[in-house]
Short mmCIF file of C-alpha atoms in Angstrom, two decimals:
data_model
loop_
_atom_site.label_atom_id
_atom_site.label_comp_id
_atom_site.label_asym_id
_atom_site.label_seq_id
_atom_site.Cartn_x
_atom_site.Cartn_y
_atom_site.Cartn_z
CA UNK A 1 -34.57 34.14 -48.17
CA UNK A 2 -35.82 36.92 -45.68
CA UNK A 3 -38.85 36.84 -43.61
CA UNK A 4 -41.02 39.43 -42.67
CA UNK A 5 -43.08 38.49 -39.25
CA UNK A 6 -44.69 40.87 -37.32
CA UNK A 7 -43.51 40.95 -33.44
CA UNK A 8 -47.08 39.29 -31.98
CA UNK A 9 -46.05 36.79 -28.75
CA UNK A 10 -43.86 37.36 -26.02
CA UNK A 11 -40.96 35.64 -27.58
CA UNK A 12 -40.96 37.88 -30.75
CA UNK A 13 -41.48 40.39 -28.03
CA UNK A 14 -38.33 39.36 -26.47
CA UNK A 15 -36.10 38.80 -29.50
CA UNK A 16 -37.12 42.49 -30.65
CA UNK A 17 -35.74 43.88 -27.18
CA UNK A 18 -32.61 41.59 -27.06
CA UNK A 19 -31.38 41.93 -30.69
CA UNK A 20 -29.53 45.34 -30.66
CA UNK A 21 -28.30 43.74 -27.06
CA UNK A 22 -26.57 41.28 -29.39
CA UNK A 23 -25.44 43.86 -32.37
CA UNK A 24 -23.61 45.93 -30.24
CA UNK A 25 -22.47 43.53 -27.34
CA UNK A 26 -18.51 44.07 -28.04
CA UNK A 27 -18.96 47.70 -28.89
CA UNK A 28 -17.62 50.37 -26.37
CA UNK A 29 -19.74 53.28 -27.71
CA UNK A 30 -23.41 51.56 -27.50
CA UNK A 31 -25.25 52.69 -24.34
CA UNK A 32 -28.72 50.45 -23.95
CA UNK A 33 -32.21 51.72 -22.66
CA UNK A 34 -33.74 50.26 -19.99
CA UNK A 35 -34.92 46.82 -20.73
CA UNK A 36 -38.13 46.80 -19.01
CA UNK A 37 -39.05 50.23 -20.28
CA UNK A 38 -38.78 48.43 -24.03
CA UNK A 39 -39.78 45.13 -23.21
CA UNK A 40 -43.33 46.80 -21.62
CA UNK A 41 -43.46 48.96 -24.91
CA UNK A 42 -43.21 46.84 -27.00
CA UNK A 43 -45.53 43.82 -25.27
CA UNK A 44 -48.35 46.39 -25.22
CA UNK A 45 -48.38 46.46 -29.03
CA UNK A 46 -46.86 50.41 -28.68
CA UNK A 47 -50.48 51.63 -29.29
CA UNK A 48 -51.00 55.28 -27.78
CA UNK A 49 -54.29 57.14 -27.81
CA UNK A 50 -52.41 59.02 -30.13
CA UNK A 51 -50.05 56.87 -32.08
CA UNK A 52 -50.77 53.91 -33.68
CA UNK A 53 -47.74 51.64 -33.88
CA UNK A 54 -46.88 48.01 -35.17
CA UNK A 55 -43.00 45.94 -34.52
CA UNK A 56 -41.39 43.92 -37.19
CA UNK A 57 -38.57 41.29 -37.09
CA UNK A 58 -36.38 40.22 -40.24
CA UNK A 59 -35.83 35.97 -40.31
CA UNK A 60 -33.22 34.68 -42.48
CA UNK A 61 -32.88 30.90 -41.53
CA UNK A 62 -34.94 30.53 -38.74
CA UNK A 63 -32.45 33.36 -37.13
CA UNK A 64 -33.48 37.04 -36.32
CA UNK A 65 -31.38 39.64 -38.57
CA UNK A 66 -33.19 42.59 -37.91
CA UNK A 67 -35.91 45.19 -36.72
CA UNK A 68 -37.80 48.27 -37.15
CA UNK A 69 -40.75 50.18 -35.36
CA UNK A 70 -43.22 52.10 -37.14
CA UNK A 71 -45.57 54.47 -35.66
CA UNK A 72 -47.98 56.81 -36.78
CA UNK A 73 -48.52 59.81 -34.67
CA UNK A 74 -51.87 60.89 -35.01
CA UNK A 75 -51.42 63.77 -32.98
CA UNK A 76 -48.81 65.20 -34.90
CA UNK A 77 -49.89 64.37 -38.08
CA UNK A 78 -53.42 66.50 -37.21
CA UNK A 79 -51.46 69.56 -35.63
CA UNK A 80 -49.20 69.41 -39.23
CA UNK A 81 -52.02 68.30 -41.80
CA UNK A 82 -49.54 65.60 -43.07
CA UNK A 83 -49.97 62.17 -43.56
CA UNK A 84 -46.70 60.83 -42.20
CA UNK A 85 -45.22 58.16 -40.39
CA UNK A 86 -42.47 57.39 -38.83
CA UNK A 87 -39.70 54.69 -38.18
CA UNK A 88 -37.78 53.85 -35.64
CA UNK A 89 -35.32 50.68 -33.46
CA UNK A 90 -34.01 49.81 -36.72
CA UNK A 91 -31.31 47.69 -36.80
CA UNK A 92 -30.06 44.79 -38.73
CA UNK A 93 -27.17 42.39 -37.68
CA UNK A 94 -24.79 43.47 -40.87
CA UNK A 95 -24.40 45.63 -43.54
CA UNK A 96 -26.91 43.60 -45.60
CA UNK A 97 -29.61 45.61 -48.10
CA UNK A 98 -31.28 42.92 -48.69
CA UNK A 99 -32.64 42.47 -44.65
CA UNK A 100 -32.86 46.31 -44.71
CA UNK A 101 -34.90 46.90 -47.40
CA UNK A 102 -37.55 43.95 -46.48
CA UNK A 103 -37.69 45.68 -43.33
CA UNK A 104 -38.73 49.29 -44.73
CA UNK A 105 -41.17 47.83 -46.95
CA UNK A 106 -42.86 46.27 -44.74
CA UNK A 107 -43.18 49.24 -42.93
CA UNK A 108 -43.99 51.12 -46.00
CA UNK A 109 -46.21 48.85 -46.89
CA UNK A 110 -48.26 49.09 -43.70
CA UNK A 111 -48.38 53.08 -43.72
CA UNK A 112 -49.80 52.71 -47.16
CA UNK A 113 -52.80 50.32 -45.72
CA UNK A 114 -53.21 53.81 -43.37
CA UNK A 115 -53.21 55.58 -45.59
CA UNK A 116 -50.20 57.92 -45.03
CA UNK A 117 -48.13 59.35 -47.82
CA UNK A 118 -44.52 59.60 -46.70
CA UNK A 119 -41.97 57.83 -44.38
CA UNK A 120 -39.15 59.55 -42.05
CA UNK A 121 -37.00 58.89 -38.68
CA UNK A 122 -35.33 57.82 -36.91
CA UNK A 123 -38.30 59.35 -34.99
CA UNK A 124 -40.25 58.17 -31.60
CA UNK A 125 -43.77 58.90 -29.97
CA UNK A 126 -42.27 62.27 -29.11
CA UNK A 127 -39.31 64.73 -28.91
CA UNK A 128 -38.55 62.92 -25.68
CA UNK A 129 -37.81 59.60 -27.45
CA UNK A 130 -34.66 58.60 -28.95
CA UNK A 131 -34.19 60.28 -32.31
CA UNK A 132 -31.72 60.48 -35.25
CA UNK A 133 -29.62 57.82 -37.03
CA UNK A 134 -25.81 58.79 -36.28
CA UNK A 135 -23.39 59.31 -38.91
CA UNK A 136 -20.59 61.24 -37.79
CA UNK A 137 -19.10 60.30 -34.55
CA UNK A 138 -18.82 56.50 -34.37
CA UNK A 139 -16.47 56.32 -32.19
CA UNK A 140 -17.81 58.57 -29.53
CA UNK A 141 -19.30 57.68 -26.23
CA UNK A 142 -23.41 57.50 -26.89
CA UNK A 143 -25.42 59.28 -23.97
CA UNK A 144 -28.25 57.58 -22.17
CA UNK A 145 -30.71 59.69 -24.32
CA UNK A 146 -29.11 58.35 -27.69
CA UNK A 147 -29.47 55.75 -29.78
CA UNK A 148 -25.66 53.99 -31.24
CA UNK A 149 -25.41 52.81 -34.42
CA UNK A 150 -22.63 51.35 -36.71
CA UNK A 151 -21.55 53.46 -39.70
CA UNK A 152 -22.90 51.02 -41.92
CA UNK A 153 -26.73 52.42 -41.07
CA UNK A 154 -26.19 55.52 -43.42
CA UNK A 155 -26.25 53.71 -46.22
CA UNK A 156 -28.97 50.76 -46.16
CA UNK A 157 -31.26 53.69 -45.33
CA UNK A 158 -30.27 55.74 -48.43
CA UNK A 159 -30.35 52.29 -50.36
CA UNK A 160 -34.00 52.28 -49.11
CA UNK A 161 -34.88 55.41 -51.04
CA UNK A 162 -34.65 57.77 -48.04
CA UNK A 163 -32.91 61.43 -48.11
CA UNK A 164 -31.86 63.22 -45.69
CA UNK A 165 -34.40 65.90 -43.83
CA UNK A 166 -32.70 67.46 -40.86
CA UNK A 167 -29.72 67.04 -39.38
CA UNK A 168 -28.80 67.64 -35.89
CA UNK A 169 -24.96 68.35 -34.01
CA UNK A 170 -23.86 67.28 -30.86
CA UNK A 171 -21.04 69.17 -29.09
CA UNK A 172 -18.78 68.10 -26.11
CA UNK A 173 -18.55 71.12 -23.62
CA UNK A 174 -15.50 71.53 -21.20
CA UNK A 175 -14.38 74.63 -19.33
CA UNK A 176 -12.60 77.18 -21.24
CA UNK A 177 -9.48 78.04 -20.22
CA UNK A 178 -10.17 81.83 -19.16
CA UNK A 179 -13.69 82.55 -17.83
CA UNK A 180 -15.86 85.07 -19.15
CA UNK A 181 -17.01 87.09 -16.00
CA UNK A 182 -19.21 89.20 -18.18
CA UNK A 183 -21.41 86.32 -18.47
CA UNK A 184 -21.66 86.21 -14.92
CA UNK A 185 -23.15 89.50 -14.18
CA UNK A 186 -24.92 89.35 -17.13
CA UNK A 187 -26.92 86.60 -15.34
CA UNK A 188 -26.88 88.27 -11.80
CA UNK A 189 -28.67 91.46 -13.76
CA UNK A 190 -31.05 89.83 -15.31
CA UNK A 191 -32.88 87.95 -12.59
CA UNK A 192 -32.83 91.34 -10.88
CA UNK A 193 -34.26 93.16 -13.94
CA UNK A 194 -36.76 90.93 -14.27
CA UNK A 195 -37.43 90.02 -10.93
CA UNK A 196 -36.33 86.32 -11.49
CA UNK A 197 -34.56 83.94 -9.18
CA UNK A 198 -33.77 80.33 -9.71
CA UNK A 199 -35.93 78.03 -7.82
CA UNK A 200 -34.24 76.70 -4.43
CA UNK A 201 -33.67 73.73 -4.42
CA UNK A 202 -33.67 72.89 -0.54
CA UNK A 203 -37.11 70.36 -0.53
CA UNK A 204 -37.05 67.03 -1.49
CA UNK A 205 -36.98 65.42 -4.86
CA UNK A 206 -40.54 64.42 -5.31
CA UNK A 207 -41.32 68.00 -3.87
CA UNK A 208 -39.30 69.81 -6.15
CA UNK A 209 -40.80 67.86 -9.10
CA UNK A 210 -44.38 68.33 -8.24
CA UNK A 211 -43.89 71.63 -7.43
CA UNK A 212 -42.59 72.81 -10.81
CA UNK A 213 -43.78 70.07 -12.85
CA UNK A 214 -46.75 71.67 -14.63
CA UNK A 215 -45.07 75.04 -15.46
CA UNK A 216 -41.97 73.27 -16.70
CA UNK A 217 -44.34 71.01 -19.34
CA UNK A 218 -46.18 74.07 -20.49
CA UNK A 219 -43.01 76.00 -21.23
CA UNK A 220 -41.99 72.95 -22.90
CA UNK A 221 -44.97 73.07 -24.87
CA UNK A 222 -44.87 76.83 -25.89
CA UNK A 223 -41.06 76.36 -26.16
CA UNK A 224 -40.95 73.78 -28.72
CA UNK A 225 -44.28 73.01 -30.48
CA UNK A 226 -42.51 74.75 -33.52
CA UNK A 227 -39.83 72.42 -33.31
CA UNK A 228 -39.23 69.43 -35.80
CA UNK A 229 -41.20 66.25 -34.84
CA UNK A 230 -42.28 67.38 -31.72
CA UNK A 231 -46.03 67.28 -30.15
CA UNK A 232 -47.55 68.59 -26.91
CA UNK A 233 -47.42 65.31 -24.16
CA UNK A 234 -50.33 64.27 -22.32
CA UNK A 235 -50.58 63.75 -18.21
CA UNK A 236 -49.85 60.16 -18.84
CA UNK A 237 -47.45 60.71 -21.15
CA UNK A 238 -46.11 63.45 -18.72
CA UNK A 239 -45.79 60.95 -15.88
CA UNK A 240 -44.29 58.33 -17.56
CA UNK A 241 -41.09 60.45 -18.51
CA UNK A 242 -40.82 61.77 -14.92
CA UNK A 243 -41.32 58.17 -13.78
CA UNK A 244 -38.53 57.50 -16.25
CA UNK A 245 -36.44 60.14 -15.33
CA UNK A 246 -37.09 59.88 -11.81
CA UNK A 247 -34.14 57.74 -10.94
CA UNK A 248 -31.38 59.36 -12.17
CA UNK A 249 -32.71 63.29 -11.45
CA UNK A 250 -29.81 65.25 -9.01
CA UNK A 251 -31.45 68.51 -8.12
CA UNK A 252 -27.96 70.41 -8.55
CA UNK A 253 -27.95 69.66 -11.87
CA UNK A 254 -31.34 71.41 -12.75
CA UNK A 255 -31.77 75.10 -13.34
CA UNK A 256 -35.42 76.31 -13.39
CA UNK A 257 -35.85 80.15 -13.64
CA UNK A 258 -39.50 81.76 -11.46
CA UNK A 259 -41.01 84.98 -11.65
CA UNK A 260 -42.38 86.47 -8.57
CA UNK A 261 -45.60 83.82 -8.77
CA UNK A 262 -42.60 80.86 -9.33
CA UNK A 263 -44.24 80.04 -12.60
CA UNK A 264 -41.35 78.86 -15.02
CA UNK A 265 -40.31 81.01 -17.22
CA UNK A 266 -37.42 79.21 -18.90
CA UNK A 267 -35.05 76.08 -17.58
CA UNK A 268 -31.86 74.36 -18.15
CA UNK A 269 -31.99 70.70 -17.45
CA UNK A 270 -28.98 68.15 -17.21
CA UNK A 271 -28.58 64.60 -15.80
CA UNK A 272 -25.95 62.67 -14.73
CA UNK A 273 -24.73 60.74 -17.51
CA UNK A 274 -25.03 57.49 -16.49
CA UNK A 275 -24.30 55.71 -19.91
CA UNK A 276 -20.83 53.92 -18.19
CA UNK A 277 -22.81 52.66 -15.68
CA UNK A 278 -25.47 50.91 -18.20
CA UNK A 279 -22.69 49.91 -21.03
CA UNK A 280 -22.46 46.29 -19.77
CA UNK A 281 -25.94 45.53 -18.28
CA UNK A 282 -27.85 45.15 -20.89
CA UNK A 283 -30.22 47.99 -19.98
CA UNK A 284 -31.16 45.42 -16.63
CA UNK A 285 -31.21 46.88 -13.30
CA UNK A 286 -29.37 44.14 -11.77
CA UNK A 287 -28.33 45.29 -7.90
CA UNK A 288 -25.25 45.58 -9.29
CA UNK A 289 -25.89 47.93 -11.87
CA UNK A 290 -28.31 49.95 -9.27
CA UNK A 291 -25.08 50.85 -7.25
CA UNK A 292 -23.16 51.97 -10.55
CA UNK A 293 -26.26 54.20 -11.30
CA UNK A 294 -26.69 55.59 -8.01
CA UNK A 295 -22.72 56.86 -7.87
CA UNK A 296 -22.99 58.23 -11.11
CA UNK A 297 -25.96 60.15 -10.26
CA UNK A 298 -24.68 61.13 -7.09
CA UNK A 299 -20.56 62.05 -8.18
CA UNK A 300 -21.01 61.97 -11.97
CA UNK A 301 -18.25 63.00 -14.32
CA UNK A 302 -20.00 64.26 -17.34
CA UNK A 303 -23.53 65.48 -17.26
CA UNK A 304 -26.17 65.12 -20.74
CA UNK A 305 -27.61 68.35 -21.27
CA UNK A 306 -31.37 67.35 -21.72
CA UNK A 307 -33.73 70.17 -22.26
CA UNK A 308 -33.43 73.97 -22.71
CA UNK A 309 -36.46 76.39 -22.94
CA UNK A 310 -37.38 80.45 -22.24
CA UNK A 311 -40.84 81.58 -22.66
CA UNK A 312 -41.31 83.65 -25.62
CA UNK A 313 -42.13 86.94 -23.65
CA UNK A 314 -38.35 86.71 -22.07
CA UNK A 315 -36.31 85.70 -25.12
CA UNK A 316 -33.70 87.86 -25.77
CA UNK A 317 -34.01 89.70 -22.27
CA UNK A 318 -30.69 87.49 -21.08
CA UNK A 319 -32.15 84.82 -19.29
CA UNK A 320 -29.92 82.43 -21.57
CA UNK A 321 -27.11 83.96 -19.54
CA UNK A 322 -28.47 82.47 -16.29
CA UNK A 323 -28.43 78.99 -17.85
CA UNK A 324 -25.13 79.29 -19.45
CA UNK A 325 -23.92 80.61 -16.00
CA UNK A 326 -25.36 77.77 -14.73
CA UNK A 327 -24.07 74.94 -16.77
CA UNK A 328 -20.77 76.97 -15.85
CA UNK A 329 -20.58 76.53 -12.63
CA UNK A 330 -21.56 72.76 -13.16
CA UNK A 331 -18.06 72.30 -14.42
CA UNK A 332 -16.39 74.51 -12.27
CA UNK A 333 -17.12 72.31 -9.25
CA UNK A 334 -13.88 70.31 -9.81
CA UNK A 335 -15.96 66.86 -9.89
CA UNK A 336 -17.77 67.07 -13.58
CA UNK A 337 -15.49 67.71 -16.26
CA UNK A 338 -17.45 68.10 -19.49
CA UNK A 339 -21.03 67.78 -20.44
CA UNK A 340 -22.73 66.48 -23.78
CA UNK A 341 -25.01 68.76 -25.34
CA UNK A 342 -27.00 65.84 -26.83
CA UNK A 343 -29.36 67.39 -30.14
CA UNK A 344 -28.87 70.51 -31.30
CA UNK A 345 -31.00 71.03 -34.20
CA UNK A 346 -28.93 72.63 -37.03
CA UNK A 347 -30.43 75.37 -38.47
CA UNK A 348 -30.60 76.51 -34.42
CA UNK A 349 -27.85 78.70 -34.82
CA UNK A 350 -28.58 80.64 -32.06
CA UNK A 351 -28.31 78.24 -29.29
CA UNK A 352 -24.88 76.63 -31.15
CA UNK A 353 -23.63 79.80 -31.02
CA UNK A 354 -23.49 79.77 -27.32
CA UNK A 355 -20.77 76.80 -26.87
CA UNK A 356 -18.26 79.81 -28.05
CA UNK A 357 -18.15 80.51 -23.89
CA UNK A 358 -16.76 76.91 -23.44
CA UNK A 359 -14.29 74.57 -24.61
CA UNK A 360 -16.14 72.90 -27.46
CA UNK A 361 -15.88 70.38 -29.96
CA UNK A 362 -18.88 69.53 -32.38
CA UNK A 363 -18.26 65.54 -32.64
CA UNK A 364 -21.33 64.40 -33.39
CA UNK A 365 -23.90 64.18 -35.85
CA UNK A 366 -26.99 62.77 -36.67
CA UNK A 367 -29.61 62.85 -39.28
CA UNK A 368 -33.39 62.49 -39.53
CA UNK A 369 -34.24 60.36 -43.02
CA UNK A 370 -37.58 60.81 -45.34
CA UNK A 371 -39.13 59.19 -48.28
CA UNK A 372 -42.55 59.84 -50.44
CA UNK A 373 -44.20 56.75 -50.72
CA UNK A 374 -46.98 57.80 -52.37
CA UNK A 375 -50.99 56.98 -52.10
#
């Protein structure tokens, strides 16, 4: 028989963070967050001035099976006029319907009592959050931004009731074999046309960051407010994802284009990957694991491509040469040797359309689920 409980002490607390820990301990491919980020989230309750949120653990002889988040985001749901909410950290220990459908209707159940009308995710507070169930690609590397999952996922949520809404594609990026110089002075013309540069990058970290923070978040905003799932982030919100990001920003690796005033007008942003250095840590910043971290982030091999954004007023002037130029020269150092595009939505055809200046392979996928539950 399974048991519902909702996650309420710290030791539910701690069995909610720990579980996928245990799921994926012998698998190559899983990459975890960090543990105190979740363990903190989830402690709290996950309650947001504009989210409400509630955690759930599956028992099947005194022995946790399973989990799943659910969150309502207020926010979005006002900006949309919808009555959704959404799931997310769902996992169960194996291909079992029977754990996986207790699990959704209990969270079903609970966005009924709040009155919401439909059900979809893999989706978090924000765009900024992990997102997507994967079901091509299982035996690819996950990035630090991603969340693994075995290919038995696919279907326990479909046995659920859900259908797919989106879909996103990931694409591995390598130098091609001749460069396109075009590209180039495409790039070099356009910051002149414009009267553009790329902000220097000769200050400090914490410098750099509060100097460009605010116009980077309100491209973002304008940028992608359009975009599926997404809402604007508070200053809190704001400063917890550069306090998350903090550690494992390398200034080389981020491209933010000024005008004359150095307000942003568009950016390119990549990280280290440091998913090797987290596989076997259990998301724990051990001393140990700090040094991996810090050599990844300092001589990294592959770099995630996070976030991508031009102000509306200088789309389609070629300021997406300047990034692409940018991410070139990235791999042209002789030290990285591919990057991961991470989420590319795919009806963005535009931005896909871009990998045709590198070595590319689409070997990812991943899929955002939704189901009508009704009044």
């Amino acid at each position: 028989m399974i048991e519902i409980r909702e996650v309420k002490t710290k030791k539910d607390a701690k069995a909610f963070v720990e579980l996928p820990l245990k799921i994926y301990k012998k698998c190559p491919y899983f990459v975890p967050p960090l543990y105190s980020d979740e363990i903190k989230l989830v402690t709290s309750g996950g309650n947001t001035p504009n989210a409400e949120a509630i955690f759930y653990l599956a028992f099947r002889d005194g022995n946790v099976v399973g989990r799943i988040q659910g969150i309502i985001q207020k926010q979005y749901n006002s900006l949309h006029q919808t009555t959704q909410a959404r799931f997310t950290r769902f996992d169960v220990c194996d291909e079992d319907a029977e754990v996986s459908g207790a699990l959704f209707s209990a969270v079903e159940h609970w966005a009924r009592e709040h009155g919401m009308t439909e059900v979809c995710g893999p989706l978090g507070y924000n765009d900024m959050d992990r997102e997507g169930l994967l079901i091509e690609g299982f035996d690819e590397d996950s990035t630090f931004e991603e969340q693994y999952n075995y290919a038995y996922y696919p279907a326990l949520i479909e046995a659920a009731g859900y259908k797919k809404d989106v879909d996103w594609l990931e694409y591995e990026l390598q130098m091609p074999e001749k460069r396109n110089e075009m590209l180039s002075r495409v790039a070099k013309r356009t910051l002149e046309m414009n009267h553009l540069h790329i902000a220097s990058t000769q200050m400090s970290k914490k410098k750099y960051i509060d100097t460009y923070r605010d116009g980077f978040f309100e491209c973002l905003d304008i940028c992608y407010r359009h975009l599926y799932g997404t809402v604007p982030l508070s200053r809190k919100e704001q400063d917890e994802l550069i306090g998350q990001f903090m550690m494992i920003v390398n200034k080389k690796y981020l491209i933010f284009i000024c005008d004359e005033n150095e307000r942003v007008v568009g950016f390119g942003l990549c990280f280290p990957s440091i998913g090797r250095a987290l596989k076997k840590s259990g998301g724990r910043l051990t001393p140990g694991t700090l040094l991996k971290l810090m050599q990844a982030v300092a001589f990294p091999t592959t770099i995630d491509l996070g976030l991508v954004a031009i102000r509306p007023e200088y789309q389609n002037t070629g300021i997406n040469a300047v990034i692409l130029e940018g991410l070139m020269q990235m791999l042209s150092d002789g030290k990285v040797q591919k990057c991961e595009t991470n989420l590319n939505l795919e009806t963005n055809t535009a931005v896909q359309a871009q990998w045709k200046y590198f070595t590319s392979r689409q070997h990812k996928k991943r899929r955002s689920y939704i189901k009508k539950i009704g009044e």
